[in-house]
Coordinates of C-alpha atoms in Angstrom, one line a residue:
Chain S
D13 CA 8.1 14.7 -12.7
T14 CA 6.2 13.6 -9.7
A15 CA 3.5 11.1 -10.6
V16 CA 1.4 11.2 -7.4
S17 CA 1.9 14.2 -5.2
Q18 CA 0.4 14.9 -1.9
T19 CA 0.6 17.9 0.4
P20 CA 1.6 18.6 3.0
K21 CA 4.4 16.2 3.7
Y22 CA 4.2 16.8 7.4
L23 CA 1.2 18.0 9.5
V24 CA 1.4 18.7 13.2
T25 CA -1.7 20.0 14.8
Q26 CA -3.7 19.9 17.9
M27 CA -6.6 17.6 18.9
G28 CA -10.0 19.0 17.8
N29 CA -8.7 20.9 14.8
D30 CA -9.9 20.3 11.2
K31 CA -7.3 19.7 8.5
S32 CA -7.1 18.7 4.8
I33 CA -4.6 16.7 2.8
K34 CA -4.4 17.2 -0.9
C35 CA -3.5 14.6 -3.6
E36 CA -3.0 15.0 -7.3
Q37 CA -1.9 12.5 -9.9
N38 CA -0.6 13.3 -13.4
L39 CA -0.6 9.7 -14.7
G40 CA -4.1 9.9 -16.3
H41 CA -5.3 7.2 -14.0
D42 CA -9.0 6.6 -13.4
T43 CA -8.8 5.4 -9.8
M44 CA -7.5 7.0 -6.7
Y45 CA -7.2 5.9 -3.1
W46 CA -6.4 7.0 0.5
Y47 CA -4.6 4.7 2.8
K48 CA -3.7 5.0 6.5
Q49 CA -0.5 3.4 7.8
D50 CA -0.3 3.3 11.6
S51 CA 2.6 3.0 14.0
K52 CA 2.6 -0.8 13.5
K53 CA 3.2 -0.2 9.8
F54 CA -0.1 -1.8 8.9
L55 CA -1.4 -0.3 5.6
K56 CA -5.2 -0.1 5.4
I57 CA -7.4 1.3 2.7
M58 CA -9.8 4.0 3.6
F59 CA -11.4 5.2 0.4
S60 CA -11.3 4.7 -3.3
Y61 CA -12.7 6.8 -6.1
N62 CA -13.1 5.7 -9.7
N63 CA -13.7 8.5 -12.2
K64 CA -14.8 10.8 -9.3
E65 CA -17.3 8.2 -7.9
L66 CA -16.8 6.7 -4.5
I67 CA -16.4 3.0 -4.8
I68 CA -14.7 1.9 -1.6
N69 CA -15.6 3.3 1.8
E70 CA -14.2 1.2 4.5
T71 CA -15.1 1.4 8.1
V72 CA -13.7 4.9 8.7
P73 CA -15.2 7.5 11.1
N74 CA -17.4 10.0 9.4
R75 CA -15.0 12.7 10.6
F76 CA -13.0 11.7 7.5
S77 CA -14.5 13.0 4.2
P78 CA -12.9 12.5 0.8
K79 CA -13.6 14.8 -2.1
S80 CA -12.7 14.3 -5.7
P81 CA -13.2 17.5 -7.8
D82 CA -11.9 15.7 -10.9
K83 CA -10.3 12.3 -11.5
A84 CA -6.8 13.7 -11.1
H85 CA -7.5 14.9 -7.5
L86 CA -8.6 13.3 -4.4
N87 CA -8.5 15.3 -1.2
L88 CA -9.0 14.1 2.4
H89 CA -10.6 16.4 5.0
I90 CA -10.5 15.4 8.6
N91 CA -12.7 17.0 11.2
S92 CA -12.2 17.1 15.0
L93 CA -8.8 15.4 14.9
E94 CA -8.1 12.8 17.6
L95 CA -4.9 11.4 19.0
G96 CA -5.6 8.1 17.2
D97 CA -5.5 9.8 13.9
S98 CA -1.8 10.1 14.1
A99 CA -0.4 8.1 11.3
V100 CA 1.0 8.3 7.8
Y101 CA -1.6 8.9 5.1
F102 CA -0.8 7.7 1.6
C103 CA -2.6 8.7 -1.6
A104 CA -2.4 6.3 -4.5
S105 CA -3.7 5.9 -8.0
S106 CA -4.1 3.2 -10.6
Q107 CA -5.2 2.9 -14.2
D108 CA -8.3 1.0 -13.1
L109 CA -9.5 -1.0 -10.2
M110 CA -7.4 -4.1 -10.9
Q111 CA -4.1 -2.5 -11.9
P112 CA -1.2 -1.9 -9.5
Q113 CA -1.1 1.3 -7.6
H114 CA 1.3 4.2 -7.6
F115 CA 1.8 5.8 -4.2
G116 CA 2.5 9.4 -3.1
D117 CA 5.2 9.9 -0.6
G118 CA 2.9 10.2 2.3
T119 CA 1.7 12.8 4.8
R120 CA 2.9 12.3 8.3
L121 CA 0.1 13.5 10.6
S122 CA 0.9 14.1 14.3
I123 CA -1.8 15.1 16.7
L124 CA -0.6 16.9 19.9
Chain Z
R18 CA -7.5 -16.2 10.4
K19 CA -6.4 -12.9 8.9
E20 CA -7.4 -12.3 5.3
V21 CA -3.7 -11.8 4.3
E22 CA -0.8 -13.0 6.4
Q23 CA 2.9 -12.6 6.1
D24 CA 5.8 -13.6 8.4
P25 CA 6.9 -10.3 9.8
G26 CA 10.5 -11.4 10.0
P27 CA 13.1 -9.9 10.2
F28 CA 14.9 -12.1 7.7
N29 CA 18.6 -11.4 8.1
V30 CA 20.7 -12.9 5.3
P31 CA 24.2 -12.4 3.9
E32 CA 24.7 -10.6 0.6
G33 CA 24.5 -13.0 -2.3
A34 CA 22.2 -15.4 -0.6
T35 CA 18.8 -16.5 -1.9
V36 CA 15.8 -15.7 0.2
A37 CA 12.2 -16.5 -0.2
F38 CA 9.0 -15.6 1.7
N39 CA 5.3 -16.4 1.4
C40 CA 2.1 -14.6 1.8
T41 CA -1.1 -16.6 2.5
Y42 CA -4.6 -15.4 1.7
S43 CA -8.0 -16.6 2.9
N44 CA -10.4 -15.7 0.1
S45 CA -10.3 -18.2 -2.6
A46 CA -12.1 -15.8 -5.0
S47 CA -9.1 -13.4 -4.9
Q48 CA -8.2 -12.3 -8.4
S49 CA -5.0 -10.3 -8.5
F50 CA -1.8 -10.3 -6.5
F51 CA 1.2 -8.0 -6.2
W52 CA 4.4 -7.6 -4.3
Y53 CA 5.5 -4.1 -3.2
R54 CA 8.5 -3.0 -1.3
Q55 CA 8.6 -0.3 1.2
D56 CA 11.8 1.4 2.5
C57 CA 11.9 3.0 5.9
R58 CA 9.8 6.2 6.0
K59 CA 9.0 5.9 2.3
E60 CA 6.0 5.0 0.2
P61 CA 5.3 1.5 -1.0
K62 CA 6.6 0.9 -4.5
L63 CA 5.4 -1.8 -6.9
L64 CA 7.9 -4.6 -7.2
M65 CA 6.0 -7.0 -9.5
S66 CA 2.6 -8.3 -10.3
V67 CA 2.1 -12.0 -9.7
Y68 CA 0.7 -14.1 -12.6
S69 CA -0.9 -17.5 -12.4
S70 CA 2.0 -19.1 -14.4
G71 CA 4.6 -17.4 -12.3
N72 CA 6.8 -14.6 -13.4
E73 CA 10.4 -13.5 -13.2
D74 CA 12.0 -10.0 -13.3
G75 CA 15.8 -10.2 -13.0
R76 CA 16.7 -11.6 -9.7
F77 CA 13.1 -11.7 -8.5
T78 CA 10.6 -14.5 -9.1
A79 CA 7.0 -14.5 -8.0
Q80 CA 4.7 -17.4 -7.9
L81 CA 1.0 -18.0 -7.2
N82 CA -0.3 -21.3 -5.7
R83 CA -4.1 -21.1 -5.9
A84 CA -4.6 -24.5 -4.4
S85 CA -2.8 -23.7 -1.2
Q86 CA -3.8 -20.0 -1.4
Y87 CA -0.4 -18.3 -1.2
I88 CA 2.0 -16.2 -3.2
S89 CA 5.7 -16.3 -2.9
L90 CA 8.7 -14.0 -3.7
L91 CA 12.1 -15.4 -4.3
I92 CA 15.1 -13.1 -4.4
R93 CA 18.4 -14.5 -5.8
D94 CA 21.9 -13.1 -5.3
S95 CA 20.6 -10.6 -2.8
K96 CA 22.1 -7.1 -2.7
L97 CA 22.4 -4.7 0.2
S98 CA 19.8 -2.5 -1.5
D99 CA 17.2 -5.3 -1.3
S100 CA 16.9 -4.5 2.5
A101 CA 13.3 -3.3 2.9
T102 CA 9.9 -4.4 3.9
Y103 CA 8.1 -6.5 1.3
L104 CA 4.3 -6.2 1.2
C105 CA 2.0 -8.6 -0.5
V106 CA -1.3 -7.2 -1.9
V107 CA -4.4 -9.3 -2.6
R108 CA -7.3 -7.9 -4.6
G109 CA -10.7 -9.7 -4.3
S110 CA -13.4 -10.2 -6.8
S111 CA -15.1 -6.9 -5.9
A112 CA -13.6 -3.5 -6.0
S113 CA -14.0 -3.1 -2.3
K114 CA -11.5 -5.8 -1.5
I115 CA -7.9 -4.6 -1.5
I116 CA -5.8 -6.1 1.3
F117 CA -2.2 -5.4 2.1
G118 CA -0.2 -7.8 4.2
S119 CA 1.6 -6.4 7.2
G120 CA 4.9 -6.9 5.5
T121 CA 8.1 -9.0 5.8
R122 CA 11.2 -7.2 6.9
L123 CA 14.3 -8.2 5.0
S124 CA 17.8 -7.2 6.0
I125 CA 20.8 -8.0 3.9
R126 CA 24.2 -7.9 5.7
P127 CA 27.6 -7.4 4.0

């Protein structure tokens, strides 16, 4: 059974569009995260939610808006996509803030 | 100085060799440490947590040196399947501080 699942796996779209990536975890974890991994493979945290509350909000353009309808889901909506948004976006979850994280298998976003 | 630094490699070693690499961190208040591995075009996967007293899991040994502010990973009797990028993760005293290193590429040759 998939522990952390995110959809879609691939997303190819044009500049200026709005898109969403969904993430769900069935591990019963309290904390969920979104990461961005760019072409240089550097993995950087974007957001973290703990029990549906936003606790980490790194310096990310406000075109990116996370939404957590419940603690098992953390979705990422991106407005007005730009070329620089092309990357792999990983969702992750952990039991709490200090425990290791389990990652989804990534969403490869390509902006044309 | 970067908050978390790793030698990017690549480390190219023969099967059966022992290989070790370090990860340095700048924040002395950092509280927890992990090693992850990431295969090409895959997600990071937890390899092991790093405890103050050092810990071992099979062929893998992780150590923490708080005085010099680095963690290390030692792989004994390396296998072809150990080829991957190894990422260190440092978590700070506040929830907002989660830093991934840029990774060390390891390639095991037959």
